[in-house]
Amino acid sequence: MRSRYSAFCTRDAIYLHRTWAKTKQSHHKIEDIKASFSHTHWCRLEIVSASDNGVAGQVEFNAFYVSRGTPFVLHETSTFLHEENSWRYESGEIQVDSGKLGLGRNAPCICLSGKKFKRCCATKGFE
Ligand SMILES: [Zn+2]
């Protein structure tokens, strides 16, 4: 889960493709994964809960990001399957409180840098 988040941050489409569950991998093209990176800057990952039984696992998280200077949160519960000695992403359920954050430009940044949002991540997500 954390390694997939890091791959989103570094825009590593090949890793993200490889860590889809086997039954899902063929439905996802590397070009489409690359296209999803556009105008998204990932700021912070917060794990809410995680559990597994060795075969399948669930992770609930908040991933904070900025798109064209506007802050958002993705609140998701993901299901992972243990395949070939690694955890692979099977599916995700996006929670209803995901979406645009009501954050003032002078508020502390969502990445917890200690800077004001307007001087930090608000300048991201344009590429
Ligand atoms: Zn920031």
CSV table of N, CA and C and ligand atoms in Angstrom, one decimal:
chain,number,residue,atom,x,y,z
A,1,MET,N,0.8,-1.2,0.0
A,1,MET,CA,0.0,0.0,0.0
A,1,MET,C,0.9,1.2,0.0
A,2,ARG,N,1.8,1.3,1.0
A,2,ARG,CA,2.7,2.5,1.0
A,2,ARG,C,3.6,2.5,-0.2
A,3,SER,N,4.0,1.4,-0.7
A,3,SER,CA,4.9,1.4,-1.9
A,3,SER,C,4.1,1.9,-3.1
A,4,ARG,N,2.8,1.5,-3.2
A,4,ARG,CA,2.0,2.0,-4.3
A,4,ARG,C,1.7,3.5,-4.2
A,5,TYR,N,1.5,4.0,-3.0
A,5,TYR,CA,1.4,5.4,-2.8
A,5,TYR,C,2.7,6.1,-3.3
A,6,SER,N,3.8,5.6,-2.9
A,6,SER,CA,5.1,6.2,-3.3
A,6,SER,C,5.2,6.2,-4.8
A,7,ALA,N,4.7,5.1,-5.4
A,7,ALA,CA,4.8,5.0,-6.9
A,7,ALA,C,3.9,6.1,-7.6
A,8,PHE,N,2.7,6.4,-6.9
A,8,PHE,CA,1.9,7.5,-7.4
A,8,PHE,C,2.7,8.8,-7.3
A,9,CYS,N,3.4,9.0,-6.2
A,9,CYS,CA,4.2,10.2,-6.0
A,9,CYS,C,5.3,10.4,-7.0
A,10,THR,N,5.9,9.3,-7.4
A,10,THR,CA,7.0,9.3,-8.3
A,10,THR,C,6.6,9.0,-9.7
A,11,ARG,N,5.3,8.8,-9.9
A,11,ARG,CA,4.7,8.6,-11.2
A,11,ARG,C,5.3,7.3,-11.9
A,12,ASP,N,5.4,6.3,-11.1
A,12,ASP,CA,6.0,5.0,-11.6
A,12,ASP,C,4.8,4.1,-12.1
A,13,ALA,N,4.4,4.3,-13.3
A,13,ALA,CA,3.3,3.5,-13.9
A,13,ALA,C,3.6,2.0,-14.0
A,14,ILE,N,4.8,1.7,-14.3
A,14,ILE,CA,5.1,0.3,-14.4
A,14,ILE,C,5.0,-0.5,-13.1
A,15,TYR,N,5.5,0.2,-12.0
A,15,TYR,CA,5.3,-0.5,-10.7
A,15,TYR,C,3.8,-0.6,-10.4
A,16,LEU,N,3.0,0.5,-10.6
A,16,LEU,CA,1.6,0.4,-10.3
A,16,LEU,C,0.9,-0.7,-11.1
A,17,HIS,N,1.3,-0.8,-12.4
A,17,HIS,CA,0.7,-1.9,-13.2
A,17,HIS,C,1.0,-3.3,-12.6
A,18,ARG,N,2.3,-3.4,-12.3
A,18,ARG,CA,2.8,-4.7,-11.8
A,18,ARG,C,2.1,-5.1,-10.4
A,19,THR,N,1.7,-4.1,-9.7
A,19,THR,CA,1.1,-4.4,-8.3
A,19,THR,C,-0.4,-4.5,-8.3
A,20,TRP,N,-1.0,-4.5,-9.5
A,20,TRP,CA,-2.4,-4.8,-9.6
A,20,TRP,C,-2.6,-6.3,-9.4
A,21,ALA,N,-3.7,-6.8,-8.8
A,21,ALA,CA,-3.9,-8.2,-8.7
A,21,ALA,C,-4.0,-8.8,-10.1
A,22,LYS,N,-3.6,-10.1,-10.2
A,22,LYS,CA,-3.5,-10.7,-11.5
A,22,LYS,C,-4.8,-10.6,-12.3
A,23,THR,N,-5.9,-10.8,-11.7
A,23,THR,CA,-7.2,-10.8,-12.4
A,23,THR,C,-7.5,-9.4,-13.0
A,24,LYS,N,-6.9,-8.4,-12.4
A,24,LYS,CA,-7.2,-7.0,-12.8
A,24,LYS,C,-6.2,-6.4,-13.7
A,25,GLN,N,-5.0,-6.9,-13.7
A,25,GLN,CA,-3.9,-6.3,-14.5
A,25,GLN,C,-4.2,-6.1,-15.9
A,26,SER,N,-4.8,-7.1,-16.6
A,26,SER,CA,-5.1,-6.9,-18.0
A,26,SER,C,-6.1,-5.8,-18.4
A,27,HIS,N,-6.9,-5.4,-17.3
A,27,HIS,CA,-7.9,-4.4,-17.6
A,27,HIS,C,-7.2,-3.0,-17.5
A,28,HIS,N,-6.0,-2.9,-17.1
A,28,HIS,CA,-5.4,-1.6,-16.9
A,28,HIS,C,-4.2,-1.4,-17.8
A,29,LYS,N,-4.2,-0.4,-18.6
A,29,LYS,CA,-3.1,-0.1,-19.5
A,29,LYS,C,-2.1,0.9,-18.8
A,30,ILE,N,-0.8,0.7,-19.1
A,30,ILE,CA,0.2,1.6,-18.5
A,30,ILE,C,0.0,3.0,-19.0
A,31,GLU,N,-0.5,3.2,-20.2
A,31,GLU,CA,-0.7,4.6,-20.7
A,31,GLU,C,-1.8,5.2,-20.0
A,32,ASP,N,-2.9,4.5,-19.6
A,32,ASP,CA,-4.0,5.0,-18.8
A,32,ASP,C,-3.5,5.4,-17.4
A,33,ILE,N,-2.6,4.6,-16.8
A,33,ILE,CA,-2.1,4.9,-15.5
A,33,ILE,C,-1.3,6.2,-15.6
A,34,LYS,N,-0.5,6.3,-16.6
A,34,LYS,CA,0.3,7.5,-16.9
A,34,LYS,C,-0.6,8.8,-17.0
A,35,ALA,N,-1.7,8.6,-17.7
A,35,ALA,CA,-2.6,9.7,-18.0
A,35,ALA,C,-3.2,10.2,-16.7
A,36,SER,N,-3.4,9.3,-15.7
A,36,SER,CA,-4.0,9.6,-14.4
A,36,SER,C,-3.1,10.5,-13.6
A,37,PHE,N,-1.8,10.5,-13.9
A,37,PHE,CA,-0.9,11.4,-13.1
A,37,PHE,C,-1.1,12.8,-13.4
A,38,SER,N,-1.6,13.2,-14.5
A,38,SER,CA,-1.7,14.6,-14.9
A,38,SER,C,-2.4,15.5,-13.9
A,39,HIS,N,-1.8,16.6,-13.6
A,39,HIS,CA,-2.4,17.6,-12.7
A,39,HIS,C,-2.6,17.1,-11.3
A,40,THR,N,-1.9,16.1,-10.9
A,40,THR,CA,-2.1,15.6,-9.5
A,40,THR,C,-0.7,15.6,-8.8
A,41,HIS,N,-0.7,16.3,-7.7
A,41,HIS,CA,0.5,16.3,-6.8
A,41,HIS,C,0.1,15.6,-5.5
A,42,TRP,N,0.6,14.5,-5.1
A,42,TRP,CA,0.3,13.8,-3.8
A,42,TRP,C,1.0,14.5,-2.7
A,43,CYS,N,0.3,14.8,-1.6
A,43,CYS,CA,0.9,15.5,-0.5
A,43,CYS,C,1.2,14.7,0.7
A,44,ARG,N,0.2,13.8,1.0
A,44,ARG,CA,0.4,13.0,2.3
A,44,ARG,C,-0.5,11.8,2.3
A,45,LEU,N,0.0,10.7,2.9
A,45,LEU,CA,-0.8,9.5,3.1
A,45,LEU,C,-1.1,9.3,4.6
A,46,GLU,N,-2.3,9.1,4.9
A,46,GLU,CA,-2.7,8.8,6.3
A,46,GLU,C,-3.4,7.5,6.3
A,47,ILE,N,-2.8,6.5,7.0
A,47,ILE,CA,-3.5,5.2,7.1
A,47,ILE,C,-4.5,5.2,8.3
A,48,VAL,N,-5.7,4.9,8.0
A,48,VAL,CA,-6.7,4.9,9.1
A,48,VAL,C,-6.8,3.6,9.8
A,49,SER,N,-6.7,2.5,9.0
A,49,SER,CA,-6.7,1.2,9.6
A,49,SER,C,-6.2,0.2,8.5
A,50,ALA,N,-5.7,-0.9,9.0
A,50,ALA,CA,-5.2,-2.0,8.1
A,50,ALA,C,-5.3,-3.3,8.8
A,51,SER,N,-5.7,-4.3,8.0
A,51,SER,CA,-5.8,-5.6,8.6
A,51,SER,C,-5.7,-6.6,7.4
A,52,ASP,N,-5.2,-7.8,7.8
A,52,ASP,CA,-5.2,-8.9,6.8
A,52,ASP,C,-5.2,-10.3,7.4
A,53,ASN,N,-5.6,-11.3,6.7
A,53,ASN,CA,-5.6,-12.6,7.2
A,53,ASN,C,-4.6,-13.5,6.5
A,54,GLY,N,-3.6,-12.9,5.8
A,54,GLY,CA,-2.5,-13.6,5.1
A,54,GLY,C,-2.8,-13.9,3.7
A,55,VAL,N,-4.1,-13.8,3.3
A,55,VAL,CA,-4.5,-14.1,1.9
A,55,VAL,C,-5.1,-12.8,1.3
A,56,ALA,N,-5.9,-12.1,2.1
A,56,ALA,CA,-6.5,-10.8,1.6
A,56,ALA,C,-6.4,-9.8,2.8
A,57,GLY,N,-6.3,-8.6,2.4
A,57,GLY,CA,-6.2,-7.5,3.4
A,57,GLY,C,-6.9,-6.3,3.0
A,58,GLN,N,-7.3,-5.5,4.0
A,58,GLN,CA,-7.9,-4.2,3.7
A,58,GLN,C,-7.2,-3.1,4.3
A,59,VAL,N,-7.1,-2.0,3.6
A,59,VAL,CA,-6.4,-0.8,4.1
A,59,VAL,C,-7.4,0.4,3.9
A,60,GLU,N,-7.7,1.1,5.0
A,60,GLU,CA,-8.5,2.3,4.8
A,60,GLU,C,-7.5,3.5,5.0
A,61,PHE,N,-7.6,4.4,4.0
A,61,PHE,CA,-6.6,5.5,4.1
A,61,PHE,C,-7.2,6.9,3.6
A,62,ASN,N,-6.5,7.9,3.9
A,62,ASN,CA,-6.8,9.3,3.4
A,62,ASN,C,-5.5,9.7,2.6
A,63,ALA,N,-5.7,9.9,1.3
A,63,ALA,CA,-4.5,10.4,0.6
A,63,ALA,C,-4.9,11.8,0.2
A,64,PHE,N,-4.0,12.8,0.6
A,64,PHE,CA,-4.3,14.2,0.4
A,64,PHE,C,-3.5,14.6,-0.9
A,65,TYR,N,-4.2,15.3,-1.8
A,65,TYR,CA,-3.5,15.7,-3.0
A,65,TYR,C,-4.0,17.1,-3.5
A,66,VAL,N,-3.2,17.6,-4.4
A,66,VAL,CA,-3.6,19.0,-5.0
A,66,VAL,C,-3.7,18.8,-6.5
A,67,SER,N,-4.7,19.3,-7.0
A,67,SER,CA,-4.8,19.4,-8.5
A,67,SER,C,-5.0,20.8,-8.9
A,68,ARG,N,-4.1,21.3,-9.7
A,68,ARG,CA,-4.1,22.7,-10.2
A,68,ARG,C,-4.3,23.7,-9.0
A,69,GLY,N,-3.6,23.4,-7.9
A,69,GLY,CA,-3.6,24.3,-6.8
A,69,GLY,C,-4.8,24.1,-5.8
A,70,THR,N,-5.7,23.2,-6.1
A,70,THR,CA,-6.9,23.0,-5.3
A,70,THR,C,-6.7,21.7,-4.5
A,71,PRO,N,-6.9,21.8,-3.1
A,71,PRO,CA,-6.7,20.6,-2.3
A,71,PRO,C,-7.9,19.6,-2.3
A,72,PHE,N,-7.5,18.3,-2.3
A,72,PHE,CA,-8.5,17.3,-2.3
A,72,PHE,C,-8.1,16.2,-1.3
A,73,VAL,N,-9.1,15.3,-0.9
A,73,VAL,CA,-8.7,14.1,-0.2
A,73,VAL,C,-9.4,12.9,-0.9
A,74,LEU,N,-8.7,11.8,-1.0
A,74,LEU,CA,-9.2,10.6,-1.4
A,74,LEU,C,-9.3,9.7,-0.2
A,75,HIS,N,-10.5,9.4,0.2
A,75,HIS,CA,-10.7,8.5,1.4
A,75,HIS,C,-11.2,7.2,0.8
A,76,GLU,N,-10.4,6.2,0.9
A,76,GLU,CA,-10.7,4.9,0.2
A,76,GLU,C,-10.4,3.7,1.1
A,77,THR,N,-11.2,2.7,0.9
A,77,THR,CA,-10.9,1.4,1.6
A,77,THR,C,-10.5,0.4,0.4
A,78,SER,N,-9.2,0.0,0.5
A,78,SER,CA,-8.6,-0.8,-0.6
A,78,SER,C,-8.6,-2.3,-0.2
A,79,THR,N,-8.8,-3.1,-1.1
A,79,THR,CA,-8.6,-4.6,-0.9
A,79,THR,C,-7.3,-5.0,-1.6
A,80,PHE,N,-6.5,-5.7,-0.9
A,80,PHE,CA,-5.2,-6.3,-1.4
A,80,PHE,C,-5.3,-7.8,-1.3
A,81,LEU,N,-4.7,-8.5,-2.3
A,81,LEU,CA,-4.6,-9.9,-2.3
A,81,LEU,C,-3.1,-10.3,-2.2
A,82,HIS,N,-2.8,-11.3,-1.5
A,82,HIS,CA,-1.4,-11.8,-1.4
A,82,HIS,C,-1.1,-12.8,-2.5
A,83,GLU,N,-0.4,-12.4,-3.5
A,83,GLU,CA,-0.1,-13.2,-4.7
A,83,GLU,C,1.4,-13.2,-5.0
A,84,GLU,N,2.0,-14.4,-5.2
A,84,GLU,CA,3.4,-14.5,-5.6
A,84,GLU,C,4.3,-13.7,-4.6
A,85,ASN,N,4.0,-13.9,-3.3
A,85,ASN,CA,4.8,-13.3,-2.3
A,85,ASN,C,4.8,-11.8,-2.2
A,86,SER,N,3.7,-11.2,-2.8
A,86,SER,CA,3.6,-9.7,-2.6
A,86,SER,C,2.1,-9.3,-2.5
A,87,TRP,N,1.9,-8.2,-1.9
A,87,TRP,CA,0.5,-7.7,-1.8
A,87,TRP,C,0.2,-6.9,-3.0
A,88,ARG,N,-1.0,-7.3,-3.6
A,88,ARG,CA,-1.4,-6.6,-4.9
A,88,ARG,C,-2.8,-6.0,-4.7
A,89,TYR,N,-2.9,-4.9,-5.4
A,89,TYR,CA,-4.2,-4.1,-5.3
A,89,TYR,C,-5.3,-4.8,-6.1
A,90,GLU,N,-6.4,-5.1,-5.4
A,90,GLU,CA,-7.5,-5.8,-6.1
A,90,GLU,C,-8.6,-4.8,-6.4
A,91,SER,N,-9.0,-4.0,-5.4
A,91,SER,CA,-10.1,-3.0,-5.7
A,91,SER,C,-10.1,-2.0,-4.6
A,92,GLY,N,-10.9,-0.9,-4.8
A,92,GLY,CA,-11.0,0.1,-3.8
A,92,GLY,C,-12.4,0.7,-3.8
A,93,GLU,N,-12.8,1.0,-2.6
A,93,GLU,CA,-14.1,1.6,-2.5
A,93,GLU,C,-13.9,3.0,-2.0
A,94,ILE,N,-14.3,4.0,-2.8
A,94,ILE,CA,-14.1,5.4,-2.5
A,94,ILE,C,-15.2,5.8,-1.6
A,95,GLN,N,-14.8,6.4,-0.4
A,95,GLN,CA,-15.8,6.8,0.6
A,95,GLN,C,-16.4,8.2,0.2
A,96,VAL,N,-17.6,8.4,0.7
A,96,VAL,CA,-18.4,9.6,0.2
A,96,VAL,C,-17.8,10.9,0.7
A,97,ASP,N,-17.0,10.9,1.7
A,97,ASP,CA,-16.4,12.2,2.1
A,97,ASP,C,-15.1,12.5,1.4
A,98,SER,N,-14.9,11.8,0.3
A,98,SER,CA,-13.7,12.2,-0.6
A,98,SER,C,-14.1,13.4,-1.4
A,99,GLY,N,-13.1,14.2,-1.8
A,99,GLY,CA,-13.4,15.3,-2.7
A,99,GLY,C,-12.6,16.5,-2.2
A,100,LYS,N,-13.1,17.7,-2.7
A,100,LYS,CA,-12.5,19.0,-2.4
A,100,LYS,C,-12.5,19.3,-0.9
A,101,LEU,N,-11.3,19.8,-0.5
A,101,LEU,CA,-11.2,20.2,0.9
A,101,LEU,C,-11.5,21.6,1.1
A,102,GLY,N,-12.3,22.0,2.1
A,102,GLY,CA,-12.5,23.4,2.4
A,102,GLY,C,-11.4,23.9,3.2
A,103,LEU,N,-10.3,24.4,2.5
A,103,LEU,CA,-9.1,24.8,3.2
A,103,LEU,C,-8.7,26.2,2.7
A,104,GLY,N,-8.6,27.1,3.7
A,104,GLY,CA,-8.2,28.5,3.3
A,104,GLY,C,-6.8,28.5,2.8
A,105,ARG,N,-6.4,29.5,2.0
A,105,ARG,CA,-5.1,29.6,1.5
A,105,ARG,C,-4.1,29.9,2.6
A,106,ASN,N,-4.5,30.5,3.7
A,106,ASN,CA,-3.6,30.8,4.8
A,106,ASN,C,-3.5,29.7,5.8
A,107,ALA,N,-4.3,28.6,5.6
A,107,ALA,CA,-4.3,27.5,6.6
A,107,ALA,C,-3.0,26.7,6.5
A,108,PRO,N,-2.7,26.0,7.6
A,108,PRO,CA,-1.5,25.1,7.5
A,108,PRO,C,-1.6,24.1,6.4
A,109,CYS,N,-0.5,23.8,5.7
A,109,CYS,CA,-0.6,23.0,4.5
A,109,CYS,C,-1.0,21.5,4.9
A,110,ILE,N,-1.7,20.9,4.0
A,110,ILE,CA,-2.1,19.5,4.2
A,110,ILE,C,-1.0,18.5,4.2
A,111,CYS,N,0.2,18.9,3.8
A,111,CYS,CA,1.3,18.0,3.8
A,111,CYS,C,2.1,18.0,5.1
A,112,LEU,N,1.6,18.9,6.0
A,112,LEU,CA,2.1,19.1,7.4
A,112,LEU,C,3.6,19.6,7.4
A,113,SER,N,3.9,20.4,6.3
A,113,SER,CA,5.2,21.0,6.3
A,113,SER,C,5.4,22.1,7.3
A,114,GLY,N,4.3,22.7,7.8
A,114,GLY,CA,4.3,23.8,8.7
A,114,GLY,C,4.2,25.1,8.0
A,115,LYS,N,4.3,25.1,6.7
A,115,LYS,CA,4.1,26.3,5.9
A,115,LYS,C,2.6,26.6,5.7
A,116,LYS,N,2.3,27.8,5.3
A,116,LYS,CA,0.9,28.1,4.8
A,116,LYS,C,0.6,27.3,3.5
A,117,PHE,N,-0.6,26.9,3.3
A,117,PHE,CA,-1.0,26.2,2.1
A,117,PHE,C,-0.6,27.0,0.9
A,118,LYS,N,-0.9,28.3,0.9
A,118,LYS,CA,-0.6,29.1,-0.3
A,118,LYS,C,0.8,29.1,-0.7
A,119,ARG,N,1.7,28.9,0.3
A,119,ARG,CA,3.2,29.0,0.0
A,119,ARG,C,3.8,27.6,-0.2
A,120,CYS,N,2.9,26.6,-0.1
A,120,CYS,CA,3.4,25.2,-0.2
A,120,CYS,C,2.7,24.4,-1.3
A,121,CYS,N,1.9,23.5,-1.0
A,121,CYS,CA,1.3,22.6,-2.0
A,121,CYS,C,0.3,23.3,-3.0
A,122,ALA,N,-0.2,24.5,-2.6
A,122,ALA,CA,-1.1,25.2,-3.5
A,122,ALA,C,-0.4,25.6,-4.8
A,123,THR,N,1.0,25.5,-4.8
A,123,THR,CA,1.7,25.9,-6.0
A,123,THR,C,1.9,24.6,-6.9
A,124,LYS,N,1.4,23.5,-6.5
A,124,LYS,CA,1.6,22.2,-7.2
A,124,LYS,C,0.4,21.7,-8.0
A,125,GLY,N,0.6,20.7,-8.7
A,125,GLY,CA,-0.5,20.0,-9.4
A,125,GLY,C,-0.9,20.7,-10.8
A,126,PHE,N,0.1,21.4,-11.3
A,126,PHE,CA,-0.1,22.1,-12.6
A,126,PHE,C,0.5,21.3,-13.8
A,127,GLU,N,1.3,20.3,-13.5
A,127,GLU,CA,2.0,19.6,-14.6
A,127,GLU,C,1.4,18.2,-14.7
B,1,ZN,ZN,2.5,21.3,1.4
